[in-house]
Tab-separated table of C-alpha atoms in Angstrom:
chain	number	residue	atom	x	y	z
A	1	UNK	CA	-182.592	62.198	-46.005
A	2	UNK	CA	-180.906	63.597	-42.891
A	3	UNK	CA	-182.125	65.652	-40.146
A	4	UNK	CA	-180.767	68.914	-38.696
A	5	UNK	CA	-181.206	69.218	-35.015
A	6	UNK	CA	-181.341	72.522	-33.224
A	7	UNK	CA	-181.899	73.251	-29.533
A	8	UNK	CA	-185.533	74.338	-28.901
A	9	UNK	CA	-184.699	77.511	-27.335
A	10	UNK	CA	-181.550	79.645	-26.055
A	11	UNK	CA	-181.664	82.805	-24.084
A	12	UNK	CA	-178.898	85.439	-23.035
A	13	UNK	CA	-178.522	88.996	-21.981
A	14	UNK	CA	-177.967	92.114	-24.081
A	15	UNK	CA	-174.450	92.622	-25.011
A	16	UNK	CA	-173.561	88.969	-24.435
A	17	UNK	CA	-172.665	86.266	-26.955
A	18	UNK	CA	-174.877	83.383	-27.904
A	19	UNK	CA	-174.147	80.171	-30.094
A	20	UNK	CA	-176.987	78.139	-31.775
A	21	UNK	CA	-175.942	74.599	-32.802
A	22	UNK	CA	-177.174	72.690	-35.823
A	23	UNK	CA	-176.383	69.039	-35.836
A	24	UNK	CA	-176.644	66.841	-38.902
A	25	UNK	CA	-178.010	63.261	-38.324
A	26	UNK	CA	-176.196	61.447	-41.114
A	27	UNK	CA	-173.605	62.262	-43.745
A	28	UNK	CA	-170.867	64.835	-43.218
A	29	UNK	CA	-171.772	68.415	-42.190
A	30	UNK	CA	-169.122	69.352	-44.509
A	31	UNK	CA	-170.388	67.814	-47.600
A	32	UNK	CA	-172.841	70.608	-48.273
A	33	UNK	CA	-173.191	74.304	-47.291
A	34	UNK	CA	-175.255	75.277	-44.252
A	35	UNK	CA	-177.383	78.410	-44.251
A	36	UNK	CA	-179.043	80.302	-41.323
A	37	UNK	CA	-182.252	82.307	-41.396
A	38	UNK	CA	-183.824	84.633	-38.895
A	39	UNK	CA	-187.509	84.797	-38.605
A	40	UNK	CA	-189.266	87.449	-36.553
A	41	UNK	CA	-193.063	86.654	-35.504
A	42	UNK	CA	-195.378	87.040	-38.483
A	43	UNK	CA	-192.581	87.715	-40.935
A	44	UNK	CA	-190.887	85.822	-43.725
A	45	UNK	CA	-187.424	84.432	-42.931
A	46	UNK	CA	-184.436	86.411	-43.879
A	47	UNK	CA	-180.810	84.845	-44.652
A	48	UNK	CA	-178.286	85.907	-42.035
A	49	UNK	CA	-175.470	83.288	-43.078
A	50	UNK	CA	-174.911	81.514	-46.328
A	51	UNK	CA	-172.386	78.976	-47.562
A	52	UNK	CA	-171.270	78.117	-43.841
A	53	UNK	CA	-169.842	81.497	-42.847
A	54	UNK	CA	-170.715	84.166	-45.581
A	55	UNK	CA	-172.918	87.415	-44.588
A	56	UNK	CA	-175.267	88.803	-46.926
A	57	UNK	CA	-174.848	92.524	-47.484
A	58	UNK	CA	-176.631	94.415	-44.687
A	59	UNK	CA	-176.186	91.689	-42.201
A	60	UNK	CA	-173.938	92.978	-39.260
A	61	UNK	CA	-170.833	91.336	-38.448
A	62	UNK	CA	-172.080	90.427	-35.087
A	63	UNK	CA	-173.379	87.471	-36.902
A	64	UNK	CA	-170.895	84.572	-37.726
A	65	UNK	CA	-171.313	81.119	-38.843
A	66	UNK	CA	-168.974	78.043	-38.612
A	67	UNK	CA	-168.954	74.235	-39.296
A	68	UNK	CA	-167.216	71.807	-37.174
A	69	UNK	CA	-166.734	68.214	-38.547
A	70	UNK	CA	-165.785	66.612	-35.299
A	71	UNK	CA	-169.159	67.204	-33.933
A	72	UNK	CA	-170.827	67.007	-37.332
A	73	UNK	CA	-172.408	70.390	-36.545
A	74	UNK	CA	-172.764	74.005	-37.736
A	75	UNK	CA	-173.109	77.019	-35.393
A	76	UNK	CA	-174.479	80.437	-35.668
A	77	UNK	CA	-172.899	82.998	-33.146
A	78	UNK	CA	-174.373	86.295	-32.481
A	79	UNK	CA	-172.223	88.729	-30.368
A	80	UNK	CA	-173.110	91.911	-28.777
A	81	UNK	CA	-176.768	90.734	-28.504
A	82	UNK	CA	-179.433	93.282	-29.097
A	83	UNK	CA	-183.126	93.139	-28.340
A	84	UNK	CA	-183.871	93.173	-31.950
A	85	UNK	CA	-182.006	89.828	-32.300
A	86	UNK	CA	-184.846	88.127	-30.578
A	87	UNK	CA	-186.461	85.728	-33.132
A	88	UNK	CA	-186.401	82.157	-34.224
A	89	UNK	CA	-183.324	80.953	-36.015
A	90	UNK	CA	-183.320	77.987	-38.586
A	91	UNK	CA	-180.414	76.230	-40.211
A	92	UNK	CA	-180.740	74.686	-43.662
A	93	UNK	CA	-178.704	72.456	-45.671
A	94	UNK	CA	-179.179	69.933	-48.542
A	95	UNK	CA	-178.451	66.640	-50.059
A	96	UNK	CA	-177.109	66.005	-53.458
A	97	UNK	CA	-177.943	69.770	-54.141
A	98	UNK	CA	-181.520	68.727	-54.677
A	99	UNK	CA	-183.149	67.688	-51.593
A	100	UNK	CA	-183.233	70.609	-49.139
A	101	UNK	CA	-183.659	70.280	-45.342
A	102	UNK	CA	-184.552	72.689	-42.627
A	103	UNK	CA	-183.713	72.395	-38.895
A	104	UNK	CA	-186.337	72.444	-36.359
A	105	UNK	CA	-185.624	76.023	-35.338
A	106	UNK	CA	-184.399	77.620	-32.175
A	107	UNK	CA	-186.145	80.538	-30.341
A	108	UNK	CA	-183.762	83.070	-29.125
A	109	UNK	CA	-184.794	85.184	-26.281
A	110	UNK	CA	-182.603	88.315	-25.408
A	111	UNK	CA	-183.615	89.206	-21.810
B	1	UNK	CA	-185.696	94.695	-56.972
B	2	UNK	CA	-186.809	91.120	-56.628
B	3	UNK	CA	-190.349	90.404	-55.267
B	4	UNK	CA	-192.394	87.344	-54.868
B	5	UNK	CA	-196.044	86.854	-53.789
B	6	UNK	CA	-198.090	83.785	-53.043
B	7	UNK	CA	-201.849	83.606	-53.940
B	8	UNK	CA	-204.391	80.844	-53.827
B	9	UNK	CA	-207.441	79.718	-51.786
B	10	UNK	CA	-207.079	80.499	-47.829
B	11	UNK	CA	-209.395	77.576	-47.092
B	12	UNK	CA	-209.656	74.141	-48.608
B	13	UNK	CA	-211.544	71.128	-47.624
B	14	UNK	CA	-209.985	67.515	-46.698
B	15	UNK	CA	-209.162	65.536	-49.831
B	16	UNK	CA	-209.213	68.525	-52.114
B	17	UNK	CA	-206.472	69.742	-54.326
B	18	UNK	CA	-204.449	72.928	-53.390
B	19	UNK	CA	-203.282	75.155	-56.195
B	20	UNK	CA	-200.886	77.985	-55.177
B	21	UNK	CA	-199.303	80.561	-57.542
B	22	UNK	CA	-196.107	82.483	-56.749
B	23	UNK	CA	-195.840	85.596	-58.922
B	24	UNK	CA	-192.657	87.266	-59.125
B	25	UNK	CA	-190.879	90.193	-60.485
B	26	UNK	CA	-187.294	91.529	-60.914
B	27	UNK	CA	-185.902	88.284	-62.504
B	28	UNK	CA	-186.673	85.739	-65.125
B	29	UNK	CA	-186.997	82.009	-64.481
B	30	UNK	CA	-185.768	81.542	-68.005
B	31	UNK	CA	-182.292	82.862	-67.081
B	32	UNK	CA	-179.636	80.387	-66.462
B	33	UNK	CA	-179.080	79.557	-62.956
B	34	UNK	CA	-182.534	80.850	-61.703
B	35	UNK	CA	-184.357	78.665	-59.168
B	36	UNK	CA	-187.651	78.957	-57.126
B	37	UNK	CA	-188.783	76.802	-54.246
B	38	UNK	CA	-191.952	76.401	-52.128
B	39	UNK	CA	-191.549	76.133	-48.299
B	40	UNK	CA	-194.398	75.830	-45.714
B	41	UNK	CA	-194.643	76.499	-42.015
B	42	UNK	CA	-197.437	74.922	-39.869
B	43	UNK	CA	-198.660	77.370	-37.047
B	44	UNK	CA	-195.947	77.606	-34.465
B	45	UNK	CA	-193.807	74.933	-36.061
B	46	UNK	CA	-190.550	74.809	-38.171
B	47	UNK	CA	-190.037	75.429	-41.927
B	48	UNK	CA	-190.380	72.570	-44.326
B	49	UNK	CA	-188.940	72.615	-47.852
B	50	UNK	CA	-191.423	71.367	-50.380
B	51	UNK	CA	-190.311	71.564	-54.005
B	52	UNK	CA	-188.082	73.378	-56.398
B	53	UNK	CA	-188.008	74.340	-60.123
B	54	UNK	CA	-185.139	75.343	-62.154
B	55	UNK	CA	-184.658	77.588	-65.177
B	56	UNK	CA	-184.110	74.514	-67.295
B	57	UNK	CA	-187.381	72.857	-66.093
B	58	UNK	CA	-185.824	70.557	-63.745
B	59	UNK	CA	-187.957	69.665	-60.727
B	60	UNK	CA	-187.210	68.321	-57.293
B	61	UNK	CA	-189.560	67.507	-54.442
B	62	UNK	CA	-189.576	66.578	-50.806
B	63	UNK	CA	-189.024	62.858	-50.343
B	64	UNK	CA	-191.893	62.593	-47.945
B	65	UNK	CA	-194.403	64.535	-50.024
B	66	UNK	CA	-193.389	63.809	-53.573
B	67	UNK	CA	-196.322	61.723	-54.408
B	68	UNK	CA	-198.710	64.635	-53.709
B	69	UNK	CA	-196.732	67.593	-55.073
B	70	UNK	CA	-196.401	69.031	-58.599
B	71	UNK	CA	-194.439	72.240	-59.437
B	72	UNK	CA	-194.487	74.084	-62.704
B	73	UNK	CA	-193.563	77.388	-64.330
B	74	UNK	CA	-194.963	79.904	-66.636
B	75	UNK	CA	-192.102	81.891	-67.735
B	76	UNK	CA	-194.129	84.330	-69.895
B	77	UNK	CA	-196.237	85.305	-66.650
B	78	UNK	CA	-193.445	85.081	-64.262
B	79	UNK	CA	-195.213	82.472	-62.211
B	80	UNK	CA	-194.613	79.253	-60.456
B	81	UNK	CA	-197.462	76.979	-59.560
B	82	UNK	CA	-197.568	74.432	-56.768
B	83	UNK	CA	-200.239	71.873	-56.558
B	84	UNK	CA	-200.875	69.595	-53.631
B	85	UNK	CA	-203.432	66.709	-53.739
B	86	UNK	CA	-205.284	65.136	-50.988
B	87	UNK	CA	-205.155	67.902	-48.584
B	88	UNK	CA	-205.456	67.054	-44.815
B	89	UNK	CA	-205.856	69.315	-41.812
B	90	UNK	CA	-202.132	68.619	-40.951
B	91	UNK	CA	-201.357	70.485	-44.277
B	92	UNK	CA	-202.801	73.702	-42.630
B	93	UNK	CA	-199.548	76.163	-42.930
B	94	UNK	CA	-198.213	79.344	-44.212
B	95	UNK	CA	-196.860	78.472	-47.629
B	96	UNK	CA	-193.905	80.564	-48.942
B	97	UNK	CA	-192.246	80.825	-52.150
B	98	UNK	CA	-188.720	81.850	-52.351
B	99	UNK	CA	-185.851	82.487	-54.812
B	100	UNK	CA	-182.634	80.969	-54.474
B	101	UNK	CA	-179.655	83.154	-55.102
B	102	UNK	CA	-178.113	82.208	-58.553
B	103	UNK	CA	-174.913	80.455	-58.305
B	104	UNK	CA	-175.588	79.809	-54.747
B	105	UNK	CA	-177.691	77.651	-52.339
B	106	UNK	CA	-179.580	80.049	-50.159
B	107	UNK	CA	-182.984	81.649	-50.325
B	108	UNK	CA	-182.212	85.365	-50.915
B	109	UNK	CA	-185.815	86.526	-51.476
B	110	UNK	CA	-189.077	85.413	-49.774
B	111	UNK	CA	-192.836	86.077	-50.577
B	112	UNK	CA	-194.838	87.280	-47.446
B	113	UNK	CA	-196.422	83.908	-47.267
B	114	UNK	CA	-200.034	82.635	-47.516
B	115	UNK	CA	-201.905	80.884	-44.725
B	116	UNK	CA	-203.878	77.937	-46.025
B	117	UNK	CA	-206.239	76.234	-43.710
B	118	UNK	CA	-207.643	72.735	-44.370
B	119	UNK	CA	-211.073	72.277	-42.837
B	120	UNK	CA	-214.455	70.836	-43.600
């Protein structure tokens, strides 16, 4: 299995833009879709990006996803930060469509 | 409306077997393309994918835990059951069940989660 490595924490001010990275340890990042989940304290995760760059209905377009093969990583970008965006964010991908992997999570602080 | 809810014991002793049930509504696991997974999260730590069962009965397990896990479904009851053997204090976690969006690869609906503590 591969690992997905995320920064432990990031912080930024309201109104600014923040990017969270997710680096795949082995195998190509482009070989399987990457998803992103937001988890607020005490709550279940909710999906904010699926299939690399798709937004579920109801997720604002301030959230965007991308994949960079040169760095073998995926990124979640949140623009126009709001205090309500403060949460833990997890990337997720899979191997052979059957073994699923989560990243270690990134705590986003909006201050 | 899709809903899922986990149930089971809140406390188990070391070496015991944990049995968790995910009861869902709003979809049928006999429908082509439907899949349900279990995921856990130790307190203050990251999410960890555990297992998946598909509409056709196919089952998949975390490589690191596959010798201890078993997943099954009861389509008539709209339930998915996870068993984990030889429980250890490090297995203390919130256990979630989640549906995978049909024809896609992401978890689109999650249960509220259930905290299971392992202690003597």
